[in-house]
Short mmCIF file of N, CA, C and O in Angstrom, two decimals:
data_model
loop_
_atom_site.label_atom_id
_atom_site.label_comp_id
_atom_site.label_asym_id
_atom_site.label_seq_id
_atom_site.Cartn_x
_atom_site.Cartn_y
_atom_site.Cartn_z
N MET A 72 118.00 31.76 77.27
CA MET A 72 116.92 32.66 76.79
C MET A 72 115.46 32.00 77.68
O MET A 72 115.50 31.10 78.08
N LYS A 73 114.91 33.04 77.86
CA LYS A 73 113.35 32.89 78.87
C LYS A 73 112.53 32.34 78.00
O LYS A 73 112.20 32.42 76.76
N HIS A 74 111.47 31.54 78.73
CA HIS A 74 110.73 30.96 78.14
C HIS A 74 109.63 31.74 77.35
O HIS A 74 109.15 31.29 76.22
N GLU A 75 109.35 33.10 77.71
CA GLU A 75 108.57 33.89 77.11
C GLU A 75 109.34 34.10 75.57
O GLU A 75 108.46 33.99 74.73
N GLU A 76 110.39 34.39 75.61
CA GLU A 76 111.28 34.74 74.19
C GLU A 76 110.88 33.34 73.46
O GLU A 76 110.76 33.27 72.19
N PHE A 77 111.12 32.17 73.91
CA PHE A 77 110.59 30.79 73.43
C PHE A 77 109.32 30.78 72.75
O PHE A 77 109.31 30.58 71.46
N LEU A 78 108.51 31.23 73.35
CA LEU A 78 106.76 31.38 72.95
C LEU A 78 106.91 32.41 71.85
O LEU A 78 106.07 32.01 70.98
N ARG A 79 107.39 33.50 72.28
CA ARG A 79 107.42 34.32 70.98
C ARG A 79 107.69 33.70 69.60
O ARG A 79 107.23 34.43 68.58
N ARG A 80 108.94 33.08 69.84
CA ARG A 80 109.65 32.77 68.55
C ARG A 80 108.84 31.73 68.01
O ARG A 80 108.55 31.38 66.67
N VAL A 81 108.21 30.48 68.69
CA VAL A 81 107.63 29.75 68.36
C VAL A 81 106.23 30.15 67.66
O VAL A 81 105.92 29.44 66.56
N ALA A 82 105.67 31.30 68.13
CA ALA A 82 104.47 31.80 67.47
C ALA A 82 104.82 32.26 65.90
O ALA A 82 104.04 32.46 65.15
N LEU A 83 106.04 32.59 65.92
CA LEU A 83 106.32 32.73 64.50
C LEU A 83 107.15 31.83 63.83
O LEU A 83 107.62 31.87 62.52
N GLY A 84 106.99 30.43 64.21
CA GLY A 84 107.19 29.22 63.64
C GLY A 84 108.69 28.88 63.57
O GLY A 84 108.95 27.71 62.89
N ASP A 85 109.42 29.15 64.57
CA ASP A 85 110.80 28.83 64.79
C ASP A 85 110.78 27.25 65.45
O ASP A 85 110.42 27.51 66.72
N ARG A 86 111.17 26.55 64.77
CA ARG A 86 110.98 24.96 65.05
C ARG A 86 112.15 24.85 66.19
O ARG A 86 112.03 24.10 67.35
N GLU A 87 113.48 25.68 66.29
CA GLU A 87 114.50 25.33 66.83
C GLU A 87 114.10 25.78 68.32
O GLU A 87 114.38 25.38 69.36
N ALA A 88 113.25 27.10 68.41
CA ALA A 88 112.86 27.57 69.48
C ALA A 88 111.89 26.82 70.25
O ALA A 88 111.99 26.21 71.40
N PHE A 89 111.13 26.12 69.50
CA PHE A 89 110.11 24.86 69.99
C PHE A 89 110.87 23.89 70.67
O PHE A 89 110.69 23.36 71.48
N HIS A 90 111.93 23.41 69.85
CA HIS A 90 112.57 22.31 70.45
C HIS A 90 113.23 22.73 71.82
O HIS A 90 113.20 21.71 72.37
N GLN A 91 113.86 23.78 71.74
CA GLN A 91 114.39 24.12 72.90
C GLN A 91 113.43 24.29 74.13
O GLN A 91 113.69 24.09 75.21
N LEU A 92 112.55 24.98 73.89
CA LEU A 92 111.10 25.16 74.89
C LEU A 92 110.57 23.71 75.17
O LEU A 92 110.69 23.46 76.55
N TYR A 93 110.78 22.69 74.46
CA TYR A 93 110.53 21.44 74.99
C TYR A 93 111.62 20.67 75.85
O TYR A 93 111.23 20.13 77.05
N LEU A 94 112.69 21.00 75.44
CA LEU A 94 113.81 20.48 76.08
C LEU A 94 113.88 21.00 77.50
O LEU A 94 114.40 20.41 78.54
N GLU A 95 113.39 22.48 77.93
CA GLU A 95 113.71 22.98 79.17
C GLU A 95 112.29 22.72 79.77
O GLU A 95 112.46 22.77 81.27
N THR A 96 111.28 22.41 79.30
CA THR A 96 110.04 22.35 80.11
C THR A 96 109.17 20.94 80.05
O THR A 96 108.41 20.92 80.96
N GLY A 97 109.79 20.07 79.07
CA GLY A 97 109.13 18.78 78.72
C GLY A 97 108.97 17.94 80.13
O GLY A 97 107.94 17.35 80.09
N ARG A 98 109.92 17.73 80.75
CA ARG A 98 110.04 17.05 82.07
C ARG A 98 109.05 17.58 82.98
O ARG A 98 108.40 16.90 83.78
N SER A 99 108.97 18.70 83.38
CA SER A 99 108.33 19.56 84.32
C SER A 99 106.65 19.27 83.76
O SER A 99 105.62 18.92 84.45
N VAL A 100 106.60 19.50 82.43
CA VAL A 100 105.04 19.42 82.07
C VAL A 100 104.49 18.07 82.20
O VAL A 100 103.49 17.63 82.39
N TYR A 101 105.34 16.97 81.91
CA TYR A 101 105.08 15.39 81.80
C TYR A 101 104.82 15.08 83.38
O TYR A 101 103.69 14.45 83.51
N SER A 102 105.70 15.46 84.32
CA SER A 102 105.60 15.22 85.73
C SER A 102 104.13 15.90 86.03
O SER A 102 103.45 15.22 86.93
N PHE A 103 104.03 16.97 85.68
CA PHE A 103 102.51 17.79 86.10
C PHE A 103 101.35 16.71 85.54
O PHE A 103 100.45 16.52 86.11
N ILE A 104 101.52 16.44 84.30
CA ILE A 104 100.38 15.46 83.49
C ILE A 104 100.55 13.98 84.14
O ILE A 104 99.00 13.77 84.74
N LEU A 105 101.21 13.41 84.51
CA LEU A 105 101.45 12.37 85.26
C LEU A 105 100.89 12.33 86.78
O LEU A 105 100.05 11.47 87.10
N SER A 106 100.96 13.66 87.36
CA SER A 106 100.34 13.60 88.87
C SER A 106 98.83 13.77 88.68
O SER A 106 98.19 13.40 89.63
N ILE A 107 98.34 14.14 87.33
CA ILE A 107 96.97 14.03 87.37
C ILE A 107 96.31 12.89 86.88
O ILE A 107 95.46 11.98 87.31
N LEU A 108 96.95 12.31 85.75
CA LEU A 108 96.37 11.08 85.22
C LEU A 108 96.52 9.95 85.98
O LEU A 108 96.17 8.72 85.71
N LYS A 109 97.89 9.65 86.52
CA LYS A 109 98.19 8.43 87.35
C LYS A 109 98.86 7.26 86.03
O LYS A 109 98.92 6.19 86.63
N ASN A 110 98.92 7.60 84.91
CA ASN A 110 98.89 6.54 83.94
C ASN A 110 100.01 7.04 82.83
O ASN A 110 99.91 7.89 82.21
N PRO A 111 101.08 6.54 83.11
CA PRO A 111 102.29 6.80 81.97
C PRO A 111 101.88 6.79 80.61
O PRO A 111 102.15 7.79 79.75
N GLN A 112 101.37 5.86 80.23
CA GLN A 112 100.82 5.75 78.78
C GLN A 112 100.07 7.11 78.34
O GLN A 112 100.02 7.90 77.53
N ASP A 113 99.09 7.30 79.39
CA ASP A 113 98.00 8.39 78.96
C ASP A 113 98.83 9.75 78.93
O ASP A 113 98.31 10.79 78.27
N ALA A 114 99.58 9.91 80.00
CA ALA A 114 100.47 11.12 80.16
C ALA A 114 101.46 11.36 79.09
O ALA A 114 101.55 12.31 78.60
N GLU A 115 101.95 10.40 78.22
CA GLU A 115 102.64 10.65 76.90
C GLU A 115 101.95 10.99 75.93
O GLU A 115 102.31 12.04 75.41
N GLU A 116 100.92 10.53 76.01
CA GLU A 116 99.73 11.20 74.87
C GLU A 116 99.35 12.58 75.06
O GLU A 116 99.35 13.18 74.00
N VAL A 117 99.08 12.62 76.36
CA VAL A 117 98.53 14.20 76.49
C VAL A 117 99.91 15.05 76.50
O VAL A 117 99.71 16.00 75.89
N LEU A 118 100.77 14.72 76.77
CA LEU A 118 102.24 15.46 76.42
C LEU A 118 102.30 15.95 75.12
O LEU A 118 102.63 16.98 74.81
N GLN A 119 102.17 14.92 74.17
CA GLN A 119 102.24 15.11 72.94
C GLN A 119 101.11 16.46 72.41
O GLN A 119 101.33 17.19 71.71
N GLU A 120 99.89 16.10 72.85
CA GLU A 120 98.85 16.98 72.44
C GLU A 120 99.06 18.35 72.91
O GLU A 120 98.73 19.40 72.53
N THR A 121 99.95 18.49 74.36
CA THR A 121 99.99 19.51 75.06
C THR A 121 100.90 20.42 74.02
O THR A 121 100.79 21.64 73.99
N TYR A 122 101.83 19.86 73.77
CA TYR A 122 103.01 20.37 72.91
C TYR A 122 102.62 20.89 71.41
O TYR A 122 102.85 21.68 70.98
N LEU A 123 101.59 20.12 70.93
CA LEU A 123 100.99 20.27 69.70
C LEU A 123 99.93 21.58 69.94
O LEU A 123 100.19 22.65 69.28
N LYS A 124 99.42 21.60 70.90
CA LYS A 124 98.43 22.80 71.18
C LYS A 124 99.52 24.06 71.47
O LYS A 124 99.25 25.31 71.14
N ILE A 125 100.46 24.01 72.32
CA ILE A 125 101.44 24.96 72.21
C ILE A 125 102.07 25.39 70.99
O ILE A 125 102.13 26.65 70.73
N TRP A 126 102.35 24.53 70.08
CA TRP A 126 102.76 24.84 68.79
C TRP A 126 101.67 25.67 68.29
O TRP A 126 101.89 26.92 67.34
N THR A 127 100.47 25.56 68.30
CA THR A 127 99.47 26.29 67.54
C THR A 127 99.01 27.34 68.09
O THR A 127 98.09 28.12 67.29
N SER A 128 99.09 27.44 69.32
CA SER A 128 98.51 28.68 70.09
C SER A 128 99.46 29.32 70.76
O SER A 128 99.15 30.31 71.35
N ALA A 129 100.77 29.25 70.56
CA ALA A 129 101.72 30.29 71.02
C ALA A 129 101.65 31.72 70.61
O ALA A 129 102.06 32.55 71.48
N GLY A 130 100.88 31.87 69.44
CA GLY A 130 100.78 33.39 69.23
C GLY A 130 99.67 33.99 70.17
O GLY A 130 99.47 35.18 70.22
N SER A 131 98.76 33.23 70.89
CA SER A 131 97.78 33.65 71.61
C SER A 131 98.04 33.91 73.08
O SER A 131 97.48 34.44 73.92
N TYR A 132 99.46 33.70 73.42
CA TYR A 132 100.24 33.69 74.68
C TYR A 132 100.23 35.35 75.10
O TYR A 132 100.83 36.07 74.04
N LYS A 133 99.91 35.47 75.93
CA LYS A 133 100.03 37.12 76.65
C LYS A 133 100.86 37.05 77.61
O LYS A 133 100.58 36.56 79.03
N PRO A 134 102.23 37.65 77.64
CA PRO A 134 103.15 37.71 78.54
C PRO A 134 102.80 38.69 79.83
O PRO A 134 103.29 39.49 80.22
N GLN A 135 101.63 38.02 80.21
CA GLN A 135 101.36 38.57 81.65
C GLN A 135 101.75 37.89 82.97
O GLN A 135 101.29 38.14 84.24
N GLY A 136 102.01 36.56 82.81
CA GLY A 136 102.28 35.75 83.76
C GLY A 136 103.53 35.00 83.50
O GLY A 136 104.33 35.26 82.76
N LYS A 137 103.65 33.84 84.12
CA LYS A 137 104.51 32.66 83.57
C LYS A 137 103.95 31.84 82.68
O LYS A 137 103.21 31.14 82.73
N PRO A 138 105.16 31.84 82.01
CA PRO A 138 104.65 30.98 80.69
C PRO A 138 104.54 29.49 81.31
O PRO A 138 103.52 28.89 80.32
N LEU A 139 105.30 29.01 82.06
CA LEU A 139 105.22 27.69 82.24
C LEU A 139 103.44 27.47 82.84
O LEU A 139 103.17 26.46 82.99
N ALA A 140 103.05 28.38 83.75
CA ALA A 140 101.87 28.50 84.10
C ALA A 140 100.68 28.19 83.01
O ALA A 140 99.62 27.38 83.20
N TRP A 141 100.86 28.89 81.80
CA TRP A 141 100.12 28.95 80.64
C TRP A 141 100.20 27.57 80.06
O TRP A 141 99.13 26.89 79.79
N MET A 142 101.13 27.03 80.02
CA MET A 142 101.61 25.62 79.49
C MET A 142 100.95 24.53 80.37
O MET A 142 100.36 23.71 80.08
N PHE A 143 101.22 24.76 81.65
CA PHE A 143 100.45 23.82 82.54
C PHE A 143 98.84 23.78 82.46
O PHE A 143 98.36 23.12 82.39
N THR A 144 98.20 25.21 82.23
CA THR A 144 96.92 25.20 82.22
C THR A 144 96.49 24.41 80.72
O THR A 144 95.40 24.04 80.95
N ILE A 145 97.31 24.83 79.99
CA ILE A 145 97.00 23.72 78.51
C ILE A 145 96.90 22.15 78.98
O ILE A 145 96.03 21.53 78.49
N ALA A 146 98.09 21.88 79.72
CA ALA A 146 98.00 20.41 79.96
C ALA A 146 96.98 20.17 81.02
O ALA A 146 96.31 18.88 80.38
N ARG A 147 96.58 20.85 82.10
CA ARG A 147 95.46 20.63 82.82
C ARG A 147 94.06 20.22 82.13
O ARG A 147 93.38 19.32 82.25
N ASN A 148 93.93 21.02 81.13
CA ASN A 148 92.88 21.30 80.18
C ASN A 148 92.27 19.88 79.39
O ASN A 148 91.38 19.33 79.46
N LEU A 149 93.64 19.50 78.62
CA LEU A 149 93.91 18.51 77.96
C LEU A 149 93.32 16.86 78.77
O LEU A 149 92.93 16.13 78.56
N CYS A 150 94.01 17.36 79.81
CA CYS A 150 94.02 15.99 81.20
C CYS A 150 92.50 15.81 81.36
O CYS A 150 91.94 14.87 81.34
N TYR A 151 91.74 17.07 81.52
CA TYR A 151 90.42 16.79 81.90
C TYR A 151 89.86 16.59 80.46
O TYR A 151 88.60 15.74 80.71
N MET A 152 90.00 16.84 79.37
CA MET A 152 89.32 16.36 78.23
C MET A 152 89.42 14.73 78.16
O MET A 152 88.38 14.08 77.93
N LYS A 153 90.86 14.21 78.72
CA LYS A 153 90.95 12.76 78.62
C LYS A 153 90.16 11.94 79.60
O LYS A 153 89.29 11.08 79.27
N PHE A 154 89.67 12.77 80.64
CA PHE A 154 88.89 12.06 81.77
C PHE A 154 87.30 12.17 81.14
O PHE A 154 86.77 11.07 81.23
N ARG A 155 86.99 13.01 80.57
CA ARG A 155 85.81 13.20 79.95
C ARG A 155 85.33 12.29 78.58
O ARG A 155 84.34 11.37 78.65
N ASP A 156 86.58 11.81 78.00
CA ASP A 156 86.71 10.82 76.98
C ASP A 156 86.56 9.43 77.66
O ASP A 156 85.69 8.85 77.08
N GLN A 157 87.08 9.15 78.61
CA GLN A 157 87.10 7.93 79.07
C GLN A 157 86.05 7.56 79.86
O GLN A 157 85.35 6.62 79.60
N ILE A 158 85.28 8.65 80.50
CA ILE A 158 84.04 8.59 80.99
C ILE A 158 83.00 8.22 79.95
O ILE A 158 82.09 7.27 80.25
N GLY A 159 82.83 8.83 78.87
CA GLY A 159 81.84 8.77 77.82
C GLY A 159 82.21 7.45 77.12
O GLY A 159 81.08 6.47 76.86
N ARG A 160 83.26 6.90 76.87
CA ARG A 160 83.42 5.52 76.50
C ARG A 160 82.87 4.47 77.58
O ARG A 160 82.09 3.37 77.12
N ALA A 161 83.24 4.85 78.81
CA ALA A 161 82.72 3.66 79.99
C ALA A 161 81.08 3.77 79.81
O ALA A 161 80.62 2.58 79.78
N SER A 162 80.61 4.91 79.53
CA SER A 162 79.32 5.00 79.56
C SER A 162 78.61 4.23 78.46
O SER A 162 77.85 3.66 78.64
N CYS A 163 78.97 4.30 77.13
CA CYS A 163 78.86 3.75 75.94
C CYS A 163 78.87 2.32 76.16
O CYS A 163 77.87 1.70 75.60
N ARG A 164 79.91 1.46 76.90
CA ARG A 164 80.17 0.36 76.99
C ARG A 164 78.96 -0.12 77.90
O ARG A 164 78.21 -1.44 77.51
N GLU A 165 78.65 0.44 78.74
CA GLU A 165 77.55 0.25 79.66
C GLU A 165 76.13 0.12 78.98
O GLU A 165 75.29 -0.90 79.49
N ARG A 166 75.97 0.85 78.12
CA ARG A 166 74.70 0.62 77.46
C ARG A 166 74.68 -0.44 76.69
O ARG A 166 73.42 -0.73 76.35
N VAL A 167 75.81 -0.90 76.13
CA VAL A 167 75.83 -2.15 75.16
C VAL A 167 75.48 -3.32 75.78
O VAL A 167 75.10 -4.06 76.42
#
């Protein structure tokens, strides 16, 4: 089954489709996240957040490109949010 079909089914709440999507894409998404964050623990956390976002946002996916690119975009945005959070915490510690 193609990733687009998985996402269509995930949008309908199909847990098995979500599981299969994860099995087929999880390693690639994790590697992409790790290449940005350079920290395995942070990468695992963002991977979980990415798939949670995929689960909740699958209905908004528009089949106009590659589904994996859409998933990478979600992952990249969550990585950037992680960087902003880390910078914010460091800034707070400096003020104390």
